[in-house]
mmCIF file of C-alpha atoms and ligand atoms in Angstrom:
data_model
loop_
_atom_site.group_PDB
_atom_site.id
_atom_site.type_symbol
_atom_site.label_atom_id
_atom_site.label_comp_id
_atom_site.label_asym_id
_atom_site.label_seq_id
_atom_site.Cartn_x
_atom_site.Cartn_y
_atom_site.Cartn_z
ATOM 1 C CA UNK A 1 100.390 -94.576 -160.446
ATOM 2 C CA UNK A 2 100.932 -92.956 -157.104
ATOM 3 C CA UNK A 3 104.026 -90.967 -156.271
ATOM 4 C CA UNK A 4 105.627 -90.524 -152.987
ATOM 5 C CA UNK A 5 104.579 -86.980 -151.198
ATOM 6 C CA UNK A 6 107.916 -87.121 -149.677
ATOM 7 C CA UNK A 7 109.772 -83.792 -150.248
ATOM 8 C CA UNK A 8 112.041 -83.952 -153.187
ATOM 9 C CA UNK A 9 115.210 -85.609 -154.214
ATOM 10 C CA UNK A 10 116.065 -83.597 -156.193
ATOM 11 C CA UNK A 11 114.748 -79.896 -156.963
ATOM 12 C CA UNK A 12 115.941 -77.506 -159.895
ATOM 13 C CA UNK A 13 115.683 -74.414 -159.038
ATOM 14 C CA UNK A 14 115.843 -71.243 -162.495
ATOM 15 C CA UNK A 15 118.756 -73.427 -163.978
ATOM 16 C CA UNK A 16 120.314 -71.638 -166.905
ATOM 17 C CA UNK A 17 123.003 -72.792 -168.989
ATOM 18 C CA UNK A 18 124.480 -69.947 -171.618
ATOM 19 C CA UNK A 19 127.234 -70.846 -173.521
ATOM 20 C CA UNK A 20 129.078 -67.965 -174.886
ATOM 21 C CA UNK A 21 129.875 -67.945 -178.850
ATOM 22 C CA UNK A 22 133.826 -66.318 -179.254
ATOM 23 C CA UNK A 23 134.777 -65.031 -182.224
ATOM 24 C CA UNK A 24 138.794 -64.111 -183.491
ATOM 25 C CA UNK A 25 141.791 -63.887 -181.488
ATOM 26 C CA UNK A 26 140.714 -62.243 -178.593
ATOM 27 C CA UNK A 27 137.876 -64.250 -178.268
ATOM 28 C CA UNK A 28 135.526 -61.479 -178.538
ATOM 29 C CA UNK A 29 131.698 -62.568 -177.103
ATOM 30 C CA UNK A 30 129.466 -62.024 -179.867
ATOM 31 C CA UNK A 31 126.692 -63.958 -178.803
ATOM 32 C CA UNK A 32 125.387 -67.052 -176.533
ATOM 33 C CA UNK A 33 123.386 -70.203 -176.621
ATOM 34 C CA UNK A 34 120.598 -70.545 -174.494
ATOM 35 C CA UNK A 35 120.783 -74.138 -174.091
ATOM 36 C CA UNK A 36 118.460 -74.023 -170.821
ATOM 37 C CA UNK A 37 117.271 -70.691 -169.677
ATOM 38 C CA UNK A 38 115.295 -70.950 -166.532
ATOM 39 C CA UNK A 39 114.302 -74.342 -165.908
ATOM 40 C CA UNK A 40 112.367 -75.087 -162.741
ATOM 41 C CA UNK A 41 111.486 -78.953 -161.899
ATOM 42 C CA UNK A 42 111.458 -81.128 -158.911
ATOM 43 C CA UNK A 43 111.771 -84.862 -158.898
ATOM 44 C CA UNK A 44 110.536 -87.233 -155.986
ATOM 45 C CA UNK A 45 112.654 -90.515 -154.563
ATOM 46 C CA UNK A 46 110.914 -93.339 -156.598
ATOM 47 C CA UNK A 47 109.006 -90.642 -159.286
ATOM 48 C CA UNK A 48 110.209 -90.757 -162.856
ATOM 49 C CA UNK A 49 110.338 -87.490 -164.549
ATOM 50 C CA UNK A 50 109.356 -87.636 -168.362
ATOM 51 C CA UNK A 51 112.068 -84.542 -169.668
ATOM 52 C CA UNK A 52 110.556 -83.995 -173.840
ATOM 53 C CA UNK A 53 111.696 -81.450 -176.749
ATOM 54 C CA UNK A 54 113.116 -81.969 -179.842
ATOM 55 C CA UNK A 55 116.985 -82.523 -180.610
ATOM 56 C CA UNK A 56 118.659 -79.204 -179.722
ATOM 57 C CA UNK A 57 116.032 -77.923 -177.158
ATOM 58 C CA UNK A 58 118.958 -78.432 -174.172
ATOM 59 C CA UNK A 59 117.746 -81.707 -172.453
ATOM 60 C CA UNK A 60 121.394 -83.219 -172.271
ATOM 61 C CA UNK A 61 122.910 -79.447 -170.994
ATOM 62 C CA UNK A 62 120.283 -80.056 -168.475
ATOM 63 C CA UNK A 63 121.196 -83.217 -167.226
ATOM 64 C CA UNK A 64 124.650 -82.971 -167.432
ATOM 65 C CA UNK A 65 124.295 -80.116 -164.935
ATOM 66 C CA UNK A 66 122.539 -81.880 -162.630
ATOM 67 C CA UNK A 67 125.642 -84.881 -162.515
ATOM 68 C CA UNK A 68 128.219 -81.708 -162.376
ATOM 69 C CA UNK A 69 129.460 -82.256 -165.884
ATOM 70 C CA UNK A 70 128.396 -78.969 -167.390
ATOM 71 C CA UNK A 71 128.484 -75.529 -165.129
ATOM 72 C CA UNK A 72 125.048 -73.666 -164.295
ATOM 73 C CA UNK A 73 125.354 -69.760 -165.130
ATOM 74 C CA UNK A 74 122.292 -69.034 -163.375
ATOM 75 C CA UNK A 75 120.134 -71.329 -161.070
ATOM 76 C CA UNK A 76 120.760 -73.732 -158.619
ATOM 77 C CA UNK A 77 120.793 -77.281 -158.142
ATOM 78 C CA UNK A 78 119.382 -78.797 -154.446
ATOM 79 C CA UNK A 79 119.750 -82.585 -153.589
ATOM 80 C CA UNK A 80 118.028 -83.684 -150.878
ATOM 81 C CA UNK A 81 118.035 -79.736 -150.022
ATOM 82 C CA UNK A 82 122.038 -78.999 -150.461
ATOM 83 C CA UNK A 83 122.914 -77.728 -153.417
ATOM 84 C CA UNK A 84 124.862 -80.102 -155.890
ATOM 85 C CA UNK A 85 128.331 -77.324 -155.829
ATOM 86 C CA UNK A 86 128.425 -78.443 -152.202
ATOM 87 C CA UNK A 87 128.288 -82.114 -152.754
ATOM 88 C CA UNK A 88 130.882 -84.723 -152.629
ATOM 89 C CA UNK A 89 127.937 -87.520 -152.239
ATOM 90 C CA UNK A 90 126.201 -86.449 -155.210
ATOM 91 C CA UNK A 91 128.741 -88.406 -157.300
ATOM 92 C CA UNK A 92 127.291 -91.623 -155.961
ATOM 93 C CA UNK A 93 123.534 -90.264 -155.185
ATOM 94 C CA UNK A 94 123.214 -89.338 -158.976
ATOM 95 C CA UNK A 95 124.074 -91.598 -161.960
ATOM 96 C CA UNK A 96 124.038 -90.776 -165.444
ATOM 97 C CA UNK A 97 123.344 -93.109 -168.327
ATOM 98 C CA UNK A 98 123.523 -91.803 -172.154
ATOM 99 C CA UNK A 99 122.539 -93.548 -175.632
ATOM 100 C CA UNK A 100 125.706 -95.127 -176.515
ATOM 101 C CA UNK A 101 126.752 -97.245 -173.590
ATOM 102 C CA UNK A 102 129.310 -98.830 -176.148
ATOM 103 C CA UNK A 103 131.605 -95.231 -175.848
ATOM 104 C CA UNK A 104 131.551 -95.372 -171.933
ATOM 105 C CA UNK A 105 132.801 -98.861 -171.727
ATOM 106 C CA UNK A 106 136.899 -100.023 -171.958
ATOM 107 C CA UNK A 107 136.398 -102.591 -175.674
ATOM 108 C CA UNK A 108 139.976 -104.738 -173.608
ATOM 109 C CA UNK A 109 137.956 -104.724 -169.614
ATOM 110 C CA UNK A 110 135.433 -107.648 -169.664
ATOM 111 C CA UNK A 111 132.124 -106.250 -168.351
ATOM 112 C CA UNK A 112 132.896 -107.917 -165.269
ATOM 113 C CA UNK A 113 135.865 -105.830 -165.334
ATOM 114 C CA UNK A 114 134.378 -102.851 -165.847
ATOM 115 C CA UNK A 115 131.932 -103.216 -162.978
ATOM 116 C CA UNK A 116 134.514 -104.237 -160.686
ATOM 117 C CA UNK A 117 136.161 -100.995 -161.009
ATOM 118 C CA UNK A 118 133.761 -98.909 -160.406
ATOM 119 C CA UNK A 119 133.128 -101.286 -156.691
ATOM 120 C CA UNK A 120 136.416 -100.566 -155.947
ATOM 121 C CA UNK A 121 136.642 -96.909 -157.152
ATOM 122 C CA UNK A 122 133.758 -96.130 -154.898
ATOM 123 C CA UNK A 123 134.587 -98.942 -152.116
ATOM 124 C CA UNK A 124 131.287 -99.998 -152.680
ATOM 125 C CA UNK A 125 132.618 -103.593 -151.403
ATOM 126 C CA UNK A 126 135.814 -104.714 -149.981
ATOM 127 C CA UNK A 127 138.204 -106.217 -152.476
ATOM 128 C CA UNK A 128 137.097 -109.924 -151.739
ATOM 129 C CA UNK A 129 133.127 -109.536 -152.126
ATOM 130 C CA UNK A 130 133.640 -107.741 -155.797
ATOM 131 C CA UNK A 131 133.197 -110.829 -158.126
ATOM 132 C CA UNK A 132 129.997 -112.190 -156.277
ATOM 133 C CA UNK A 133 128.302 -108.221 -156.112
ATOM 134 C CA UNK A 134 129.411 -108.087 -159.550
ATOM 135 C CA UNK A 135 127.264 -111.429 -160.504
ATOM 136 C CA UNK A 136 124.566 -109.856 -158.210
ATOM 137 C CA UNK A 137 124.434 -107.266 -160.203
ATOM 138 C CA UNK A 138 124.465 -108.367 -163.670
ATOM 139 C CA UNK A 139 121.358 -110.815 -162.229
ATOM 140 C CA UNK A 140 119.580 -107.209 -161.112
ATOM 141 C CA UNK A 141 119.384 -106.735 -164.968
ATOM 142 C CA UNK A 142 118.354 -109.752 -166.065
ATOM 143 C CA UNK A 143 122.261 -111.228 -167.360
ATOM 144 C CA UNK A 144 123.553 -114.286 -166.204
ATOM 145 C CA UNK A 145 126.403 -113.770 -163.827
ATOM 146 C CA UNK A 146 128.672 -116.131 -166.548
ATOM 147 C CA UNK A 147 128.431 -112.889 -168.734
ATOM 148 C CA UNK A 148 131.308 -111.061 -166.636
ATOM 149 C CA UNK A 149 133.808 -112.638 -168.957
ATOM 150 C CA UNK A 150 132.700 -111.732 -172.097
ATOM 151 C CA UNK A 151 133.557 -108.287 -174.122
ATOM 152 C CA UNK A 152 131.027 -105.195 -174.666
ATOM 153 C CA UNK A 153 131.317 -106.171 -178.634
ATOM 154 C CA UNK A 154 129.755 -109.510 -177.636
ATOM 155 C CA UNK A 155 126.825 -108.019 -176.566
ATOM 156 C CA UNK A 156 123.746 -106.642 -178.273
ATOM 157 C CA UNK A 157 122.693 -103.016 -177.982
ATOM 158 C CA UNK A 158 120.260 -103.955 -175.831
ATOM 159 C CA UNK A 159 122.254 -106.119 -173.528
ATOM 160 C CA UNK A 160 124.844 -102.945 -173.567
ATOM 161 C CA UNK A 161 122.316 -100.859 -172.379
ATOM 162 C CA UNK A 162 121.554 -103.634 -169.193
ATOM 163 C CA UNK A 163 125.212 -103.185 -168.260
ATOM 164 C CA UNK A 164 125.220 -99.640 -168.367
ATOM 165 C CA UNK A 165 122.433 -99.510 -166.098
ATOM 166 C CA UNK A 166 124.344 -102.183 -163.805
ATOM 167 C CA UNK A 167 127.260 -100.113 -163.926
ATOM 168 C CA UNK A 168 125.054 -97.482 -162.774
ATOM 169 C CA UNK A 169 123.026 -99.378 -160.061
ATOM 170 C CA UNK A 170 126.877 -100.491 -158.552
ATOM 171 C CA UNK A 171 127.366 -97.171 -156.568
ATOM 172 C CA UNK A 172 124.063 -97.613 -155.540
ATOM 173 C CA UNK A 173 122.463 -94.316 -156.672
ATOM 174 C CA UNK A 174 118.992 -92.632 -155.205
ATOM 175 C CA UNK A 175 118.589 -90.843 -159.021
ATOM 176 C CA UNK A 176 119.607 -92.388 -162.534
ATOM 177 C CA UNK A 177 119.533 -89.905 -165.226
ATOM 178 C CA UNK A 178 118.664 -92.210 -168.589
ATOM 179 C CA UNK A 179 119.343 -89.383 -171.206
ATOM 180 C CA UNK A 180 118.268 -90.986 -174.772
ATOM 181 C CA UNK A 181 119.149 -94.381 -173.471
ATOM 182 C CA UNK A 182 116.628 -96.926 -175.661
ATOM 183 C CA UNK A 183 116.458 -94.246 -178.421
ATOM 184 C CA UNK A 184 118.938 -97.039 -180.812
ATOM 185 C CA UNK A 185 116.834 -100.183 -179.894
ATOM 186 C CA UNK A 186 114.173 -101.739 -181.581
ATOM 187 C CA UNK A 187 110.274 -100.982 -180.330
ATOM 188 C CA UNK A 188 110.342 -104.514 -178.420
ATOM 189 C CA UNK A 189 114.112 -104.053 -176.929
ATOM 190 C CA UNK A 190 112.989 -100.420 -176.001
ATOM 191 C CA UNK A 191 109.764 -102.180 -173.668
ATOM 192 C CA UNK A 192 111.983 -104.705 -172.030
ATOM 193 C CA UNK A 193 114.490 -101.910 -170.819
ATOM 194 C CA UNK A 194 111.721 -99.485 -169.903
ATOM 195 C CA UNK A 195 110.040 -102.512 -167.890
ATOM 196 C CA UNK A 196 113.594 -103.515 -166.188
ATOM 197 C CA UNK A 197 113.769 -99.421 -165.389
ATOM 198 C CA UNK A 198 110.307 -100.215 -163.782
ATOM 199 C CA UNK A 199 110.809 -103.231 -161.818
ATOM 200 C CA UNK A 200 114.144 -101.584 -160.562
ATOM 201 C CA UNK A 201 112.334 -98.294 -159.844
ATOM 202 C CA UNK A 202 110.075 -100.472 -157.250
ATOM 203 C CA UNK A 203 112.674 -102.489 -155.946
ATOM 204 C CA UNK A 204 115.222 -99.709 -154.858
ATOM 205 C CA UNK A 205 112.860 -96.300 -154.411
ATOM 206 C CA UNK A 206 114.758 -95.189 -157.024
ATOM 207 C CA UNK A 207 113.937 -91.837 -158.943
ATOM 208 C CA UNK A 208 114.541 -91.098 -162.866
ATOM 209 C CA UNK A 209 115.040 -88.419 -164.930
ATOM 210 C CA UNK A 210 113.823 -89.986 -168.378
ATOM 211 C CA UNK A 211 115.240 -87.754 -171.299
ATOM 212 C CA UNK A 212 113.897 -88.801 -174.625
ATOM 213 C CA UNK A 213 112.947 -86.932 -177.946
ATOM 214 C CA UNK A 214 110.221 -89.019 -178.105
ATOM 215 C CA UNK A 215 107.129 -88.870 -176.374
ATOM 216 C CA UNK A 216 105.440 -91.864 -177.433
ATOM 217 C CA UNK A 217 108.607 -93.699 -175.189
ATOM 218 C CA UNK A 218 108.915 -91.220 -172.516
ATOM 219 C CA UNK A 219 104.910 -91.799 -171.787
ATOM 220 C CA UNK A 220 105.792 -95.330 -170.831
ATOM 221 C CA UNK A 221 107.491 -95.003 -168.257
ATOM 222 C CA UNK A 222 106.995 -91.389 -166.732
ATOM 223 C CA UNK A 223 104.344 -90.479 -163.655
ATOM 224 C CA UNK A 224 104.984 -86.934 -164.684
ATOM 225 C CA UNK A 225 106.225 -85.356 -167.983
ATOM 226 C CA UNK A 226 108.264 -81.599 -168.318
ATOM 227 C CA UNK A 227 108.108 -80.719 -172.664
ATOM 228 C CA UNK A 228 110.694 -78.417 -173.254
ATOM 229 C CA UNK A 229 111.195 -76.100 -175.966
ATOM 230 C CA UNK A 230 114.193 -74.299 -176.590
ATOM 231 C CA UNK A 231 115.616 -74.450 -173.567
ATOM 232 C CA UNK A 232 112.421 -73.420 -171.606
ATOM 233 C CA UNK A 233 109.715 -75.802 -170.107
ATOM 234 C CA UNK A 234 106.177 -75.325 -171.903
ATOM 235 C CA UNK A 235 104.218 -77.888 -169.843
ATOM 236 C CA UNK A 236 104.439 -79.859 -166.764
ATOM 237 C CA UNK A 237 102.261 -82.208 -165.283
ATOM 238 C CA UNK A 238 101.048 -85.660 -164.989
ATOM 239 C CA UNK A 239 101.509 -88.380 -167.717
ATOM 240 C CA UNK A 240 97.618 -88.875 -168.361
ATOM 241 C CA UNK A 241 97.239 -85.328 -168.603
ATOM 242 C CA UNK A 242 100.183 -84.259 -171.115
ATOM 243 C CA UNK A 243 99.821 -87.335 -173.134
ATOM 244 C CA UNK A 244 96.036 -87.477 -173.564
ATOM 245 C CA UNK A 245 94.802 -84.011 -172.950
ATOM 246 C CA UNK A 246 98.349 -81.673 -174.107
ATOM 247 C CA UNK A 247 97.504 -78.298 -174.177
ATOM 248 C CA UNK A 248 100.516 -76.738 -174.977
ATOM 249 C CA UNK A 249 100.249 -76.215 -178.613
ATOM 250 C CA UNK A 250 104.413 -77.482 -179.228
ATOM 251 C CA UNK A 251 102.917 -80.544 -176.495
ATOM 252 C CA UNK A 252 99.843 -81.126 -179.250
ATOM 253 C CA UNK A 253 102.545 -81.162 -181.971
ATOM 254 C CA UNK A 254 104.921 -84.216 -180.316
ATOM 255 C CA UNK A 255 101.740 -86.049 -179.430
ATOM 256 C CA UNK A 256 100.560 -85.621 -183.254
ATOM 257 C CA UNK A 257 104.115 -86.677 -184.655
ATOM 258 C CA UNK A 258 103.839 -89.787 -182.145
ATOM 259 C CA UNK A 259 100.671 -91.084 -183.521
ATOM 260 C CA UNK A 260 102.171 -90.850 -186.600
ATOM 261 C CA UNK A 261 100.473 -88.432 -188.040
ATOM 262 C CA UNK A 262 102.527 -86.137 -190.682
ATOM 263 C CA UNK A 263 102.811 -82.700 -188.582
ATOM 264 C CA UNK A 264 104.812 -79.798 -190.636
ATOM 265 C CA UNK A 265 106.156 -77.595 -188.082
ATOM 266 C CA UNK A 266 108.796 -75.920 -189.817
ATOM 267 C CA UNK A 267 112.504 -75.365 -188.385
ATOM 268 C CA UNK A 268 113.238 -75.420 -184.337
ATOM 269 C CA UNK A 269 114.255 -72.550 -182.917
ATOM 270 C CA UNK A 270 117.920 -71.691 -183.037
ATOM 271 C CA UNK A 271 118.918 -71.073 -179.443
ATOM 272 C CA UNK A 272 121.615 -69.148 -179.859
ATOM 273 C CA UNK A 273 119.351 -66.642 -181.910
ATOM 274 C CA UNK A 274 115.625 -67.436 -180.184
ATOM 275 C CA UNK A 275 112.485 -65.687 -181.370
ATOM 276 C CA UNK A 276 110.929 -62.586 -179.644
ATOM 277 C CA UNK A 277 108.141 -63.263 -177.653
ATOM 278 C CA UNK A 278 107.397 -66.424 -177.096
ATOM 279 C CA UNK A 279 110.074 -68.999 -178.624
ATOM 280 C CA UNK A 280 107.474 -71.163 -180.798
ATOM 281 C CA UNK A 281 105.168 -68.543 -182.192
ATOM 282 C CA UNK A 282 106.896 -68.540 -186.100
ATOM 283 C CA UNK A 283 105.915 -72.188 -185.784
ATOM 284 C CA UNK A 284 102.416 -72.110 -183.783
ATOM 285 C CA UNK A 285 99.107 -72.291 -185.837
ATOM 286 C CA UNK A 286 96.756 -71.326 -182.839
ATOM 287 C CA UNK A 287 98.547 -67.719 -182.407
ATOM 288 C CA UNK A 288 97.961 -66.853 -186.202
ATOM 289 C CA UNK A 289 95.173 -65.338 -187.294
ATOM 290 C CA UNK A 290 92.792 -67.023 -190.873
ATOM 291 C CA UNK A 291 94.955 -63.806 -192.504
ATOM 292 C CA UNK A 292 98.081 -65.621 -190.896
ATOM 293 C CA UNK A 293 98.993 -62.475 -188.394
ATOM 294 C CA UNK A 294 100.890 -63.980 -185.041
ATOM 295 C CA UNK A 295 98.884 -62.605 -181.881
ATOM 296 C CA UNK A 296 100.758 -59.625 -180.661
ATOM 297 C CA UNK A 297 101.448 -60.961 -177.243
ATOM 298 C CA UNK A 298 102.756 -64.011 -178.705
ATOM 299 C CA UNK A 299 105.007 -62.050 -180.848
ATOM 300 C CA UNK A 300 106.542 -59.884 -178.243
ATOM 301 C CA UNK A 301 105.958 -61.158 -174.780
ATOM 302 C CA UNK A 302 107.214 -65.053 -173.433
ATOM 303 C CA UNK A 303 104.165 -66.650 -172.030
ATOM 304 C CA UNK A 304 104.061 -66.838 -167.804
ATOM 305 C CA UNK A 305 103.279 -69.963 -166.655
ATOM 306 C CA UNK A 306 100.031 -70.673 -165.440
ATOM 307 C CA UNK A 307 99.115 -73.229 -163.300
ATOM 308 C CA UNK A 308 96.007 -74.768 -165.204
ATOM 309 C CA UNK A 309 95.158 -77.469 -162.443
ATOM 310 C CA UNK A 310 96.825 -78.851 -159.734
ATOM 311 C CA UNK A 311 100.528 -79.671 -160.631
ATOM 312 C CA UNK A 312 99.599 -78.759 -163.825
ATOM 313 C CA UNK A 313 101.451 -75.609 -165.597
ATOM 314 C CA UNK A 314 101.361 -74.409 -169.411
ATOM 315 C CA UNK A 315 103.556 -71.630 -170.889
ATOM 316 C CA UNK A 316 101.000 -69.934 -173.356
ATOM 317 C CA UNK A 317 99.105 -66.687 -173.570
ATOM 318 C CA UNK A 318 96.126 -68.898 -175.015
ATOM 319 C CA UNK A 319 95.410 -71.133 -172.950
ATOM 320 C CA UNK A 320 91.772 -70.640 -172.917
ATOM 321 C CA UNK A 321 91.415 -70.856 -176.749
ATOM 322 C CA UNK A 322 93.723 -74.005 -176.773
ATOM 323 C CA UNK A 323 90.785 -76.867 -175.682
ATOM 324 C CA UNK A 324 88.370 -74.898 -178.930
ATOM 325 C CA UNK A 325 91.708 -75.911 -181.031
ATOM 326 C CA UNK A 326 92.227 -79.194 -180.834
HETATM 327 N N1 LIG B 1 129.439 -77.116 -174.987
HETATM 328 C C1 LIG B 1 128.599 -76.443 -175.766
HETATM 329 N N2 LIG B 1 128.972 -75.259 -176.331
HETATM 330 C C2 LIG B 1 128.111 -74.560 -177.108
HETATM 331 N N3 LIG B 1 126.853 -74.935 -177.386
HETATM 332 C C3 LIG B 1 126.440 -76.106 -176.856
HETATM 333 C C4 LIG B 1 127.270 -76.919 -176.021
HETATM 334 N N4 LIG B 1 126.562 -78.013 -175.629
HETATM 335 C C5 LIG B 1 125.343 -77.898 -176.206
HETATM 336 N N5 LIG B 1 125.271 -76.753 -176.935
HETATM 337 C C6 LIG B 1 124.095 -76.264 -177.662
HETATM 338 O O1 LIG B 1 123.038 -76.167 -176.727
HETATM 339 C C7 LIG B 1 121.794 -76.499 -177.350
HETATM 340 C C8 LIG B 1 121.144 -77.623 -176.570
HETATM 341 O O2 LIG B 1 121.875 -78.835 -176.788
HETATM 342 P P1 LIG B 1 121.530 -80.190 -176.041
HETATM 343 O O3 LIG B 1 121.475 -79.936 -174.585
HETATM 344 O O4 LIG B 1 122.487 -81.214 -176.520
HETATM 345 O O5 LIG B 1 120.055 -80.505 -176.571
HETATM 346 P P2 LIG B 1 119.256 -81.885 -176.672
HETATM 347 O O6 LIG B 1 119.882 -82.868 -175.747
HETATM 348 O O7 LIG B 1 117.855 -81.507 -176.294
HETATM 349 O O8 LIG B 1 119.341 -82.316 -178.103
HETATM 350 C C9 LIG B 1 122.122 -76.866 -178.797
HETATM 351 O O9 LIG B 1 121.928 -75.717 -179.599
HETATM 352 C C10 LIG B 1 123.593 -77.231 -178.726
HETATM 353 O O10 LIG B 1 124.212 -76.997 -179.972
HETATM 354 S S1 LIG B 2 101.958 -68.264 -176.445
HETATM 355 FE FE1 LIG B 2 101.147 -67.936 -178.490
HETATM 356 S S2 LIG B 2 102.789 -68.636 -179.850
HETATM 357 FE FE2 LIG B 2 103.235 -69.462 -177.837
HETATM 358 S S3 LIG B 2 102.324 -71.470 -177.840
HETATM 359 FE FE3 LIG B 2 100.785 -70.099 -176.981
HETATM 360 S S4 LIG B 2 99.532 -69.478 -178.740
HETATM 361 FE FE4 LIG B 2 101.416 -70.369 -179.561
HETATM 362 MG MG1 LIG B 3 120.548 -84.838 -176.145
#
């Protein structure tokens, strides 16, 4: 798959998001959640990004920032080099679709309805052309343009899912953010939405940010995939080389679980209370010892990244012992 070497669409620059845990009356801070603590990652117009990490690890936070839904407390944000705060476009530019396009949709608007406001909300259209881009649209992903009269509870979750995206595709956005959104289907639903993402993707330059807990999806669709760990990313780089060769012990761990194979890896780490050192060591077999010691500077410092090849980084002080490990 070959990406564009434009310069990016979007660039995320040491995003944090803390949220601060109040206690009593006064609202005392007696702790935070770390739900993304410096979070670097660039996407490309017409690249998908592959974002990966089990439930909790901050993959929503993160792309709720990036549509202005959720505050940064450290970091920035940069669309095509402005930063987000700054602006008013990136309402339109940057589209987010989540898992249950069922809660974002009026049950009494027809879908046709429902698209039509969001022409005229944006002035996508003037008033008279809204019916025939609305059948346009619901053509775009794969409906039939009779299907604008019917009800989102006459649809199937899969057909939902279509009309979310056209509802997306109607303000004519450069970056869709698809955060968990085949997650509910069925394996064959899941490929015909990931191959309408695709045939979309080449038709419009568009660029997605693919968030998924699972790996065996997000490698379907992504040219590059971020695994994130409690609210940190552990590896970056292309599909091929994540999925195939992972060398992030946490990245070895997803790939095992999506094979299938039974992987114990004990509890995720609690953001709001994160391990010393690096976040995964109470859960990583490579930094213990045969007497089942953790590795010192696993234990008490977090990993640098390294960049291990090009485009390719890994958060772990082993990297050299990780290939021997597999
Ligand atoms: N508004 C919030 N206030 C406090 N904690 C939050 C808030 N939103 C998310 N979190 C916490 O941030 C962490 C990351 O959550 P989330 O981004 O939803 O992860 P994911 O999408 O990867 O499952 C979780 O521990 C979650 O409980
Ligand atoms: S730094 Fe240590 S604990 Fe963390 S993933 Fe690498 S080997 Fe495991
Ligand atoms: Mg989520």
């Amino acid at each position: 798959m070959t990406i564009s070497s434009d310069s990016p669409l979007l660039q995320i620059d040491s995003l944090s998001v803390h949220f601060s845990i109040e206690r009593g009356l006064l609202r005392r801070k007696v702790g935070e959640v770390r739900a993304v603590d410096g979070v670097s990652l660039d996407i490309h117009p017409g690249e998908t990004l592959g974002l990966v990490g089990e439930s909790g690890c901050g993959k929503t936070t993160l792309g709720r920032t990036v549509v202005k839904l959720q505050s940064a407390t450290g970091g920035e944000v940069l669309f095509d080099r402005e930063p987000i705060s700054e602006k008013i476009q990136t309402a339109r530019d940057v589209q987010l679709i989540f898992q249950d396009p069922f809660s974002s949709l009026n049950p009494r608007m027809t879908v046709g309805e429902a698209i039509g406001e969001v022409l005229r909300q944006h002035q996508i259209v003037p008033p008279e052309k809204v019916a025939g881009r609305t059948a346009k649209l619901l053509q775009m992903v794969e409906l039939s343009p009779e299907q604008a009269h019917r009800y989102p509870h006459e649809f199937s979750g899969g057909q939902r899912q279509r009309i979310g995206i056209a509802r997306a595709l109607a303000v004519e956005p450069r970056l869709i953010i698809c955060d968990e959104i085949v997650s509910a289907l069925d394996v064959s639903v899941q490929a015909q939405i990931l191959n309408l993402l695709t045939k979309l993707q080449r038709e419009k330059q568009l660029a997605y940010l693919f968030i998924s807990h699972d790996l065996a999806v997000v490698r379907q669709i992504a040219h590059r995939i971020a695994v994130m760990y409690a609210g940190k990313i552990v590896e970056l780089g292309e599909t091929e080389k994540v999925a195939d060769d992972p060398l992030h012990p946490y990245t070895q761990a997803l790939m095992a679980s999506a094979r299938g194979e039974g992987v114990t890896l004990g509890e995720v780490a609690n953001p709001a209370d994160l391990p010393s050192g690096c976040h995964f060591h109470p859960r990583c077999s490579l930094a213990k010892d045969a007497a089942g010691e953790t590795a010192s500077e696993c234990a008490t410092n977090y990993p640098k990244p390294i960049e291990t090849d090009n485009g390719r980084w890994v958060a772990c002080h082993l990297i050299p012992e990780v290939r021997t490990h597999v």
